[in-house]
């Protein structure tokens, strides 16, 4: 059968993407990114506002606060050496995380500087994975690693032009300059072949050995090639960036106002007497001849109650419970899951982690229910004749 004569289009110089990817590979995913953007955007805004509304998150005394989690990370995380130097700045870091989450969420939800927001989200998720959920087992049950990989499509592809401020600004900038709208459209490949003629025997052979993509077709490319084909910014891009900066400044101002309102409401709605404290840590001077280091008085811990201590050997927070008259048990109170501080529930006679609800046996420290992978580390408590409690 005679082969159809095909007019070869004018050769266009294109900048090839790494790994042989076509320069507009993201066009295939524009709409499929919308639900991902919506989920990540809403989730990060909610996560940030929850922190802002909860003063305990910023309190050094709260067992579920950022300070407690950073103390746990010092011991459990692969970046514990770095965390050790940051613990004293836990409150400032807590605010940075909360405001960063809100900023990332707003940008992602609105499609405003989406790739920048996605890079911020990926860095936040990576930091939280290394600091908080690195020890989660199995690894896929930890949320942070899932969020990290959920951000990557938006880092690679940006947010697309669908339902996004970035896309609208690009279109309006192009119109203002009399340029055609560069929004991407889906088109049957048979039509591409008919227009560009880049096929032989039913197979795409755009340029020898090169992948098929619209940049090879001047009919489809139009007067404004894609940025990889142009190799840099043009006037439309520059206008879009400037307008995006103005909108980002307005969005930041609105987000800060919302953050301030939520912080005020959160503090006003706080139940009276709720201070997020684990109780006082009692230490006494060591009398000569007695074993171990004094950490509390027995009178501090009536039967069925607990007292928070500092473990002399590690400096970790610890907890002592008097389970029966004269019977004291003690543990390092850092939860082995992600480093929050467990608290004692007298009603249930359990240690409970406030972050993800792991439960531990009071007599043995063993895990009753996860996600904590292991039990609490026990310490030996000895009572002296004068009622002092010692860690031996
Ligand atoms: S930190 Fe997650 S259960 Fe304790």
mmCIF file of C-alpha atoms and ligand atoms in Angstrom:
data_model
loop_
_atom_site.group_PDB
_atom_site.id
_atom_site.type_symbol
_atom_site.label_atom_id
_atom_site.label_comp_id
_atom_site.label_asym_id
_atom_site.label_seq_id
_atom_site.Cartn_x
_atom_site.Cartn_y
_atom_site.Cartn_z
ATOM 1 C CA UNK A 1 0.000 0.000 0.000
ATOM 2 C CA UNK A 2 1.341 3.413 -0.910
ATOM 3 C CA UNK A 3 2.421 5.503 2.025
ATOM 4 C CA UNK A 4 0.791 8.901 2.507
ATOM 5 C CA UNK A 5 3.035 11.870 1.638
ATOM 6 C CA UNK A 6 3.748 13.833 4.776
ATOM 7 C CA UNK A 7 4.920 17.389 4.918
ATOM 8 C CA UNK A 8 7.763 17.668 7.398
ATOM 9 C CA UNK A 9 7.187 20.637 9.709
ATOM 10 C CA UNK A 10 9.786 23.243 10.268
ATOM 11 C CA UNK A 11 12.426 22.083 12.730
ATOM 12 C CA UNK A 12 12.052 23.631 16.183
ATOM 13 C CA UNK A 13 14.904 23.640 18.643
ATOM 14 C CA UNK A 14 13.727 22.263 21.968
ATOM 15 C CA UNK A 15 15.369 21.922 25.364
ATOM 16 C CA UNK A 16 15.042 18.297 26.306
ATOM 17 C CA UNK A 17 14.045 17.213 29.785
ATOM 18 C CA UNK A 18 16.119 14.698 31.748
ATOM 19 C CA UNK A 19 15.489 10.964 31.411
ATOM 20 C CA UNK A 20 13.909 11.454 27.985
ATOM 21 C CA UNK A 21 10.734 13.011 29.427
ATOM 22 C CA UNK A 22 8.700 15.168 27.029
ATOM 23 C CA UNK A 23 8.850 18.819 27.948
ATOM 24 C CA UNK A 24 5.115 18.950 28.768
ATOM 25 C CA UNK A 25 4.709 15.654 30.500
ATOM 26 C CA UNK A 26 2.844 17.409 33.329
ATOM 27 C CA UNK A 27 0.019 18.337 30.956
ATOM 28 C CA UNK A 28 -1.349 14.853 31.378
ATOM 29 C CA UNK A 29 -1.798 15.333 35.088
ATOM 30 C CA UNK A 30 -3.289 18.828 35.376
ATOM 31 C CA UNK A 31 -6.754 17.795 36.432
ATOM 32 C CA UNK A 32 -5.660 14.790 38.435
ATOM 33 C CA UNK A 33 -3.598 17.133 40.616
ATOM 34 C CA UNK A 34 -6.665 19.088 41.739
ATOM 35 C CA UNK A 35 -7.929 16.596 44.384
ATOM 36 C CA UNK A 36 -4.392 16.152 45.676
ATOM 37 C CA UNK A 37 -4.004 19.915 45.968
ATOM 38 C CA UNK A 38 -7.351 20.208 47.762
ATOM 39 C CA UNK A 39 -6.504 17.482 50.283
ATOM 40 C CA UNK A 40 -2.981 18.674 51.044
ATOM 41 C CA UNK A 41 -4.060 22.311 51.181
ATOM 42 C CA UNK A 42 -6.953 21.761 53.586
ATOM 43 C CA UNK A 43 -4.981 19.310 55.738
ATOM 44 C CA UNK A 44 -2.007 21.633 56.206
ATOM 45 C CA UNK A 45 -4.240 24.618 56.980
ATOM 46 C CA UNK A 46 -6.150 22.572 59.586
ATOM 47 C CA UNK A 47 -2.912 21.188 61.069
ATOM 48 C CA UNK A 48 -1.427 24.673 61.378
ATOM 49 C CA UNK A 49 -4.579 26.231 62.876
ATOM 50 C CA UNK A 50 -4.950 23.357 65.370
ATOM 51 C CA UNK A 51 -1.461 24.066 66.658
ATOM 52 C CA UNK A 52 -2.089 27.807 66.811
ATOM 53 C CA UNK A 53 -5.336 27.282 68.747
ATOM 54 C CA UNK A 54 -3.663 25.004 71.301
ATOM 55 C CA UNK A 55 -1.361 26.832 73.735
ATOM 56 C CA UNK A 56 -0.197 23.483 75.142
ATOM 57 C CA UNK A 57 1.526 22.771 71.837
ATOM 58 C CA UNK A 58 3.969 25.591 72.551
ATOM 59 C CA UNK A 59 4.333 24.851 76.285
ATOM 60 C CA UNK A 60 7.547 23.297 77.568
ATOM 61 C CA UNK A 61 5.475 21.612 80.301
ATOM 62 C CA UNK A 62 2.954 19.866 78.079
ATOM 63 C CA UNK A 63 3.496 16.145 77.426
ATOM 64 C CA UNK A 64 2.103 16.511 73.913
ATOM 65 C CA UNK A 65 3.795 19.806 73.106
ATOM 66 C CA UNK A 66 6.568 20.571 70.675
ATOM 67 C CA UNK A 67 9.111 20.693 73.515
ATOM 68 C CA UNK A 68 8.294 17.137 74.637
ATOM 69 C CA UNK A 69 8.392 15.863 71.067
ATOM 70 C CA UNK A 70 11.754 17.494 70.458
ATOM 71 C CA UNK A 71 13.128 15.964 73.663
ATOM 72 C CA UNK A 72 11.993 12.587 72.404
ATOM 73 C CA UNK A 73 13.540 13.267 69.012
ATOM 74 C CA UNK A 74 16.904 13.965 70.650
ATOM 75 C CA UNK A 75 16.948 10.364 71.762
ATOM 76 C CA UNK A 76 15.026 8.576 69.031
ATOM 77 C CA UNK A 77 15.555 10.474 65.809
ATOM 78 C CA UNK A 78 18.429 10.087 63.320
ATOM 79 C CA UNK A 79 18.821 13.872 63.524
ATOM 80 C CA UNK A 80 18.881 13.817 67.341
ATOM 81 C CA UNK A 81 22.249 15.609 67.399
ATOM 82 C CA UNK A 82 20.739 18.588 65.584
ATOM 83 C CA UNK A 83 17.563 18.497 67.669
ATOM 84 C CA UNK A 84 19.612 18.684 70.882
ATOM 85 C CA UNK A 85 20.722 22.196 69.940
ATOM 86 C CA UNK A 86 17.219 23.256 68.926
ATOM 87 C CA UNK A 87 15.254 22.123 71.994
ATOM 88 C CA UNK A 88 15.786 25.416 73.819
ATOM 89 C CA UNK A 89 14.087 27.188 70.894
ATOM 90 C CA UNK A 90 11.130 24.799 70.847
ATOM 91 C CA UNK A 91 8.475 27.523 71.168
ATOM 92 C CA UNK A 92 9.815 29.528 68.224
ATOM 93 C CA UNK A 93 10.165 26.345 66.178
ATOM 94 C CA UNK A 94 6.581 25.412 67.047
ATOM 95 C CA UNK A 95 5.353 28.757 65.695
ATOM 96 C CA UNK A 96 7.476 28.376 62.572
ATOM 97 C CA UNK A 97 5.972 24.944 61.922
ATOM 98 C CA UNK A 98 2.392 26.145 62.530
ATOM 99 C CA UNK A 99 2.699 29.262 60.348
ATOM 100 C CA UNK A 100 4.648 27.316 57.727
ATOM 101 C CA UNK A 101 1.871 24.724 57.539
ATOM 102 C CA UNK A 102 -0.777 27.431 57.102
ATOM 103 C CA UNK A 103 1.246 29.207 54.394
ATOM 104 C CA UNK A 104 1.905 25.970 52.533
ATOM 105 C CA UNK A 105 -1.753 24.951 52.823
ATOM 106 C CA UNK A 106 -3.113 28.290 51.557
ATOM 107 C CA UNK A 107 -0.708 28.360 48.598
ATOM 108 C CA UNK A 108 -1.539 24.791 47.642
ATOM 109 C CA UNK A 109 -5.292 25.167 48.004
ATOM 110 C CA UNK A 110 -5.438 28.373 45.985
ATOM 111 C CA UNK A 111 -2.877 27.218 43.432
ATOM 112 C CA UNK A 112 -0.743 30.253 44.269
ATOM 113 C CA UNK A 113 3.016 29.771 43.828
ATOM 114 C CA UNK A 114 2.080 26.134 44.012
ATOM 115 C CA UNK A 115 5.506 24.682 43.311
ATOM 116 C CA UNK A 116 7.097 26.863 46.020
ATOM 117 C CA UNK A 117 4.346 25.806 48.464
ATOM 118 C CA UNK A 118 4.874 22.146 47.523
ATOM 119 C CA UNK A 119 8.626 22.387 48.141
ATOM 120 C CA UNK A 120 7.847 23.925 51.558
ATOM 121 C CA UNK A 121 5.343 21.149 52.283
ATOM 122 C CA UNK A 122 7.822 18.454 51.273
ATOM 123 C CA UNK A 123 10.526 19.959 53.511
ATOM 124 C CA UNK A 124 8.105 20.169 56.453
ATOM 125 C CA UNK A 125 7.026 16.559 55.934
ATOM 126 C CA UNK A 126 10.646 15.394 55.604
ATOM 127 C CA UNK A 127 11.588 17.214 58.836
ATOM 128 C CA UNK A 128 8.625 15.733 60.703
ATOM 129 C CA UNK A 129 9.411 12.282 59.325
ATOM 130 C CA UNK A 130 13.022 12.432 60.516
ATOM 131 C CA UNK A 131 12.201 14.057 63.853
ATOM 132 C CA UNK A 132 8.914 12.433 64.818
ATOM 133 C CA UNK A 133 7.831 9.374 62.865
ATOM 134 C CA UNK A 134 11.137 7.845 61.751
ATOM 135 C CA UNK A 135 10.732 4.909 64.141
ATOM 136 C CA UNK A 136 7.173 4.095 63.141
ATOM 137 C CA UNK A 137 6.863 0.431 62.316
ATOM 138 C CA UNK A 138 5.842 -0.722 59.791
ATOM 139 C CA UNK A 139 7.155 2.407 58.077
ATOM 140 C CA UNK A 140 4.021 2.873 55.919
ATOM 141 C CA UNK A 141 1.832 3.463 58.973
ATOM 142 C CA UNK A 142 3.563 6.793 59.620
ATOM 143 C CA UNK A 143 1.746 9.760 58.052
ATOM 144 C CA UNK A 144 4.755 11.978 57.398
ATOM 145 C CA UNK A 145 6.417 9.693 54.859
ATOM 146 C CA UNK A 146 3.127 9.478 52.950
ATOM 147 C CA UNK A 147 2.756 13.273 52.966
ATOM 148 C CA UNK A 148 6.360 13.632 51.774
ATOM 149 C CA UNK A 149 5.684 11.525 48.693
ATOM 150 C CA UNK A 150 2.257 13.121 48.151
ATOM 151 C CA UNK A 151 4.003 16.499 47.752
ATOM 152 C CA UNK A 152 6.405 15.254 45.078
ATOM 153 C CA UNK A 153 3.930 15.330 42.118
ATOM 154 C CA UNK A 154 3.286 19.020 42.872
ATOM 155 C CA UNK A 155 7.023 19.702 43.212
ATOM 156 C CA UNK A 156 7.641 18.072 39.824
ATOM 157 C CA UNK A 157 4.586 19.309 37.926
ATOM 158 C CA UNK A 158 3.523 22.470 39.774
ATOM 159 C CA UNK A 159 -0.179 22.877 40.386
ATOM 160 C CA UNK A 160 -1.268 23.026 36.747
ATOM 161 C CA UNK A 161 -3.493 25.768 35.362
ATOM 162 C CA UNK A 162 -6.785 24.245 36.510
ATOM 163 C CA UNK A 163 -8.655 25.931 39.376
ATOM 164 C CA UNK A 164 -5.522 27.822 40.315
ATOM 165 C CA UNK A 165 -4.616 31.466 40.748
ATOM 166 C CA UNK A 166 -1.285 30.779 39.006
ATOM 167 C CA UNK A 167 -3.198 29.632 35.901
ATOM 168 C CA UNK A 168 -5.572 32.620 35.933
ATOM 169 C CA UNK A 169 -2.743 35.108 36.345
ATOM 170 C CA UNK A 170 -0.847 33.493 33.469
ATOM 171 C CA UNK A 171 -3.891 33.727 31.210
ATOM 172 C CA UNK A 172 -4.634 37.352 32.129
ATOM 173 C CA UNK A 173 -0.964 38.340 31.655
ATOM 174 C CA UNK A 174 -0.919 36.737 28.215
ATOM 175 C CA UNK A 175 -4.151 38.503 27.238
ATOM 176 C CA UNK A 176 -2.840 41.872 28.449
ATOM 177 C CA UNK A 177 0.182 41.453 26.171
ATOM 178 C CA UNK A 178 -1.902 40.303 23.200
ATOM 179 C CA UNK A 179 -0.439 36.814 23.438
ATOM 180 C CA UNK A 180 -2.461 33.650 22.978
ATOM 181 C CA UNK A 181 -3.632 31.782 26.059
ATOM 182 C CA UNK A 182 -1.069 29.084 26.744
ATOM 183 C CA UNK A 183 -3.412 26.850 28.734
ATOM 184 C CA UNK A 184 -2.940 23.233 27.812
ATOM 185 C CA UNK A 185 -5.701 21.218 26.184
ATOM 186 C CA UNK A 186 -6.146 17.522 25.653
ATOM 187 C CA UNK A 187 -6.152 16.406 22.032
ATOM 188 C CA UNK A 188 -6.422 12.960 20.438
ATOM 189 C CA UNK A 189 -2.997 11.858 19.315
ATOM 190 C CA UNK A 190 -4.378 10.978 15.876
ATOM 191 C CA UNK A 191 -5.085 14.706 15.428
ATOM 192 C CA UNK A 192 -1.553 15.560 16.495
ATOM 193 C CA UNK A 193 -0.270 13.122 13.927
ATOM 194 C CA UNK A 194 -2.512 14.612 11.237
ATOM 195 C CA UNK A 195 -1.319 18.148 12.027
ATOM 196 C CA UNK A 196 2.319 17.437 12.562
ATOM 197 C CA UNK A 197 2.847 14.371 10.457
ATOM 198 C CA UNK A 198 5.307 13.031 12.960
ATOM 199 C CA UNK A 199 4.572 9.404 12.467
ATOM 200 C CA UNK A 200 5.499 6.525 10.287
ATOM 201 C CA UNK A 201 3.614 3.296 9.915
ATOM 202 C CA UNK A 202 1.307 4.257 12.751
ATOM 203 C CA UNK A 203 4.124 4.884 15.234
ATOM 204 C CA UNK A 204 5.375 8.192 16.532
ATOM 205 C CA UNK A 205 8.785 9.109 15.178
ATOM 206 C CA UNK A 206 8.855 12.829 15.857
ATOM 207 C CA UNK A 207 12.567 13.243 15.461
ATOM 208 C CA UNK A 208 15.069 10.476 15.140
ATOM 209 C CA UNK A 209 15.322 8.841 18.500
ATOM 210 C CA UNK A 210 13.581 11.759 20.307
ATOM 211 C CA UNK A 211 10.373 11.311 22.281
ATOM 212 C CA UNK A 212 7.076 12.583 20.923
ATOM 213 C CA UNK A 213 5.952 15.869 22.471
ATOM 214 C CA UNK A 214 4.118 18.986 21.322
ATOM 215 C CA UNK A 215 7.336 21.059 21.243
ATOM 216 C CA UNK A 216 8.319 19.198 18.094
ATOM 217 C CA UNK A 217 5.190 20.401 16.314
ATOM 218 C CA UNK A 218 5.176 24.081 15.321
ATOM 219 C CA UNK A 219 1.451 23.925 14.511
ATOM 220 C CA UNK A 220 0.631 22.962 18.068
ATOM 221 C CA UNK A 221 3.287 25.044 19.714
ATOM 222 C CA UNK A 222 1.922 28.344 18.365
ATOM 223 C CA UNK A 223 3.692 31.666 18.712
ATOM 224 C CA UNK A 224 4.519 31.135 22.393
ATOM 225 C CA UNK A 225 6.509 27.942 22.967
ATOM 226 C CA UNK A 226 6.688 26.340 26.412
ATOM 227 C CA UNK A 227 9.304 27.596 28.858
ATOM 228 C CA UNK A 228 11.651 24.623 28.342
ATOM 229 C CA UNK A 229 11.535 25.253 24.579
ATOM 230 C CA UNK A 230 12.182 28.976 25.092
ATOM 231 C CA UNK A 231 14.883 28.302 27.616
ATOM 232 C CA UNK A 232 13.850 31.087 30.000
ATOM 233 C CA UNK A 233 11.228 33.588 31.159
ATOM 234 C CA UNK A 234 9.373 35.877 28.773
ATOM 235 C CA UNK A 235 7.253 38.966 29.456
ATOM 236 C CA UNK A 236 4.133 36.898 30.214
ATOM 237 C CA UNK A 237 6.068 34.910 32.826
ATOM 238 C CA UNK A 238 7.474 38.053 34.390
ATOM 239 C CA UNK A 239 4.039 39.696 34.644
ATOM 240 C CA UNK A 240 2.605 36.506 36.110
ATOM 241 C CA UNK A 241 5.323 36.379 38.779
ATOM 242 C CA UNK A 242 4.819 40.038 39.775
ATOM 243 C CA UNK A 243 1.026 39.675 39.965
ATOM 244 C CA UNK A 244 1.479 36.420 41.892
ATOM 245 C CA UNK A 245 3.674 38.280 44.401
ATOM 246 C CA UNK A 246 0.939 40.862 45.009
ATOM 247 C CA UNK A 247 -1.716 38.163 45.489
ATOM 248 C CA UNK A 248 0.655 36.171 47.746
ATOM 249 C CA UNK A 249 1.188 39.248 49.940
ATOM 250 C CA UNK A 250 -2.586 39.723 50.262
ATOM 251 C CA UNK A 251 -3.068 36.005 51.034
ATOM 252 C CA UNK A 252 -0.287 36.156 53.656
ATOM 253 C CA UNK A 253 -1.925 39.166 55.350
ATOM 254 C CA UNK A 254 -5.329 37.417 55.393
ATOM 255 C CA UNK A 255 -3.741 34.198 56.721
ATOM 256 C CA UNK A 256 -1.926 36.046 59.505
ATOM 257 C CA UNK A 257 -5.173 37.756 60.524
ATOM 258 C CA UNK A 258 -6.953 34.376 60.582
ATOM 259 C CA UNK A 259 -4.073 32.877 62.590
ATOM 260 C CA UNK A 260 -4.288 35.669 65.164
ATOM 261 C CA UNK A 261 -8.067 35.228 65.511
ATOM 262 C CA UNK A 262 -7.746 31.437 65.939
ATOM 263 C CA UNK A 263 -4.956 31.873 68.512
ATOM 264 C CA UNK A 264 -7.089 34.305 70.549
ATOM 265 C CA UNK A 265 -10.190 32.074 70.364
ATOM 266 C CA UNK A 266 -8.133 28.988 71.285
ATOM 267 C CA UNK A 267 -6.793 30.637 74.411
ATOM 268 C CA UNK A 268 -10.163 32.100 75.391
ATOM 269 C CA UNK A 269 -11.887 28.714 74.995
ATOM 270 C CA UNK A 270 -9.299 26.879 77.076
ATOM 271 C CA UNK A 271 -10.858 25.113 80.088
ATOM 272 C CA UNK A 272 -9.982 26.791 83.400
ATOM 273 C CA UNK A 273 -7.133 25.025 85.207
ATOM 274 C CA UNK A 274 -5.828 23.378 82.057
ATOM 275 C CA UNK A 275 -2.195 24.272 81.996
ATOM 276 C CA UNK A 276 -0.834 21.211 80.193
ATOM 277 C CA UNK A 277 1.586 20.410 82.964
ATOM 278 C CA UNK A 278 2.688 16.933 83.945
ATOM 279 C CA UNK A 279 3.133 18.112 87.526
ATOM 280 C CA UNK A 280 6.142 19.366 89.376
ATOM 281 C CA UNK A 281 9.481 17.673 89.230
ATOM 282 C CA UNK A 282 10.852 17.168 92.720
ATOM 283 C CA UNK A 283 14.549 16.789 93.401
ATOM 284 C CA UNK A 284 16.351 16.817 96.721
ATOM 285 C CA UNK A 285 19.980 16.924 97.716
ATOM 286 C CA UNK A 286 21.570 13.521 98.053
ATOM 287 C CA UNK A 287 22.205 12.434 101.643
ATOM 288 C CA UNK A 288 25.389 10.394 101.996
ATOM 289 C CA UNK A 289 25.190 6.619 102.095
ATOM 290 C CA UNK A 290 21.839 6.212 100.332
ATOM 291 C CA UNK A 291 21.649 4.378 96.993
ATOM 292 C CA UNK A 292 20.995 6.223 93.753
ATOM 293 C CA UNK A 293 19.901 9.788 93.165
ATOM 294 C CA UNK A 294 17.001 11.385 95.019
ATOM 295 C CA UNK A 295 14.257 12.431 92.641
ATOM 296 C CA UNK A 296 11.100 12.887 94.754
ATOM 297 C CA UNK A 297 9.429 12.258 98.090
ATOM 298 C CA UNK A 298 6.997 9.382 98.593
ATOM 299 C CA UNK A 299 4.531 11.913 99.965
ATOM 300 C CA UNK A 300 4.526 13.543 96.498
ATOM 301 C CA UNK A 301 2.943 10.390 95.055
ATOM 302 C CA UNK A 302 -0.166 9.156 96.888
ATOM 303 C CA UNK A 303 -1.306 5.667 95.855
ATOM 304 C CA UNK A 304 -2.828 5.713 92.368
ATOM 305 C CA UNK A 305 -1.113 8.943 91.326
ATOM 306 C CA UNK A 306 2.063 9.905 89.497
ATOM 307 C CA UNK A 307 4.829 12.458 89.701
ATOM 308 C CA UNK A 308 7.074 13.717 86.933
ATOM 309 C CA UNK A 309 10.827 13.528 87.518
ATOM 310 C CA UNK A 310 14.035 14.063 85.602
ATOM 311 C CA UNK A 311 16.133 10.934 85.188
ATOM 312 C CA UNK A 312 19.602 11.617 86.538
ATOM 313 C CA UNK A 313 21.458 9.345 84.101
ATOM 314 C CA UNK A 314 20.035 10.733 80.835
ATOM 315 C CA UNK A 315 18.263 13.963 81.708
ATOM 316 C CA UNK A 316 15.131 12.492 80.125
ATOM 317 C CA UNK A 317 11.744 13.165 81.666
ATOM 318 C CA UNK A 318 10.569 10.261 83.809
ATOM 319 C CA UNK A 319 7.461 9.291 85.729
ATOM 320 C CA UNK A 320 6.870 7.524 89.047
ATOM 321 C CA UNK A 321 3.598 5.872 90.096
ATOM 322 C CA UNK A 322 2.738 4.427 93.498
ATOM 323 C CA UNK A 323 0.695 1.431 92.372
ATOM 324 C CA UNK A 324 0.032 0.063 95.881
ATOM 325 C CA UNK A 325 1.077 1.275 99.340
ATOM 326 C CA UNK A 326 4.888 1.314 99.329
ATOM 327 C CA UNK A 327 5.191 -0.022 95.766
ATOM 328 C CA UNK A 328 6.719 2.498 93.358
ATOM 329 C CA UNK A 329 7.362 1.967 89.637
ATOM 330 C CA UNK A 330 9.287 4.338 87.423
ATOM 331 C CA UNK A 331 9.837 4.782 83.690
ATOM 332 C CA UNK A 332 11.410 7.038 81.153
ATOM 333 C CA UNK A 333 8.263 8.820 80.021
ATOM 334 C CA UNK A 334 9.328 9.344 76.393
ATOM 335 C CA UNK A 335 6.984 7.373 74.144
ATOM 336 C CA UNK A 336 9.002 5.068 71.855
ATOM 337 C CA UNK A 337 6.699 5.894 68.944
ATOM 338 C CA UNK A 338 7.431 9.537 68.274
ATOM 339 C CA UNK A 339 8.688 10.990 71.515
ATOM 340 C CA UNK A 340 5.665 12.549 73.210
ATOM 341 C CA UNK A 341 5.551 12.172 76.992
ATOM 342 C CA UNK A 342 3.220 9.537 78.359
ATOM 343 C CA UNK A 343 0.910 10.433 81.209
ATOM 344 C CA UNK A 344 -0.595 8.247 83.906
ATOM 345 C CA UNK A 345 -4.329 7.607 83.826
ATOM 346 C CA UNK A 346 -5.315 6.683 87.379
ATOM 347 C CA UNK A 347 -8.857 5.749 86.321
ATOM 348 C CA UNK A 348 -7.621 3.199 83.773
ATOM 349 C CA UNK A 349 -4.353 2.416 85.617
ATOM 350 C CA UNK A 350 -2.436 2.830 82.358
ATOM 351 C CA UNK A 351 0.184 5.036 80.834
ATOM 352 C CA UNK A 352 -1.324 6.795 77.827
ATOM 353 C CA UNK A 353 0.495 8.720 75.121
ATOM 354 C CA UNK A 354 -1.456 11.904 74.303
ATOM 355 C CA UNK A 355 -0.179 12.096 70.705
ATOM 356 C CA UNK A 356 -1.362 8.846 69.110
ATOM 357 C CA UNK A 357 -2.951 7.065 72.059
ATOM 358 C CA UNK A 358 -0.459 4.261 72.648
ATOM 359 C CA UNK A 359 -1.177 2.561 75.953
ATOM 360 C CA UNK A 360 1.300 0.920 78.314
ATOM 361 C CA UNK A 361 1.053 -1.438 81.267
ATOM 362 C CA UNK A 362 1.843 0.345 84.515
ATOM 363 C CA UNK A 363 3.554 -2.630 86.183
ATOM 364 C CA UNK A 364 5.781 -3.655 83.254
ATOM 365 C CA UNK A 365 5.838 -0.722 80.813
ATOM 366 C CA UNK A 366 4.853 -3.115 78.007
ATOM 367 C CA UNK A 367 2.790 -1.884 75.064
ATOM 368 C CA UNK A 368 -0.900 -2.693 75.422
ATOM 369 C CA UNK A 369 -1.859 -0.992 72.168
ATOM 370 C CA UNK A 370 0.229 0.837 69.567
ATOM 371 C CA UNK A 371 1.386 2.475 67.446
ATOM 372 C CA UNK A 372 4.344 2.481 69.873
ATOM 373 C CA UNK A 373 6.625 -0.331 68.652
ATOM 374 C CA UNK A 374 8.131 -1.107 72.091
ATOM 375 C CA UNK A 375 7.410 -0.550 75.741
ATOM 376 C CA UNK A 376 8.595 2.155 78.116
ATOM 377 C CA UNK A 377 12.105 1.968 79.541
ATOM 378 C CA UNK A 378 11.850 1.096 83.253
ATOM 379 C CA UNK A 379 13.993 2.608 85.993
ATOM 380 C CA UNK A 380 14.407 1.204 89.488
ATOM 381 C CA UNK A 381 12.883 3.257 92.281
ATOM 382 C CA UNK A 382 14.006 2.778 95.874
ATOM 383 C CA UNK A 383 12.372 4.369 98.920
ATOM 384 C CA UNK A 384 14.546 5.423 101.844
ATOM 385 C CA UNK A 385 13.472 5.286 105.469
ATOM 386 C CA UNK A 386 12.866 9.016 105.530
ATOM 387 C CA UNK A 387 10.476 8.779 102.591
ATOM 388 C CA UNK A 388 12.856 9.834 99.808
ATOM 389 C CA UNK A 389 12.490 8.192 96.387
ATOM 390 C CA UNK A 390 15.758 7.347 94.603
ATOM 391 C CA UNK A 391 16.530 6.256 91.078
ATOM 392 C CA UNK A 392 19.163 3.547 91.317
HETATM 393 S S1 LIG B 1 4.185 9.510 70.181
HETATM 394 FE FE1 LIG B 1 2.820 8.388 68.941
HETATM 395 S S2 LIG B 1 1.892 7.046 70.351
HETATM 396 FE FE2 LIG B 1 3.274 8.140 71.514
#
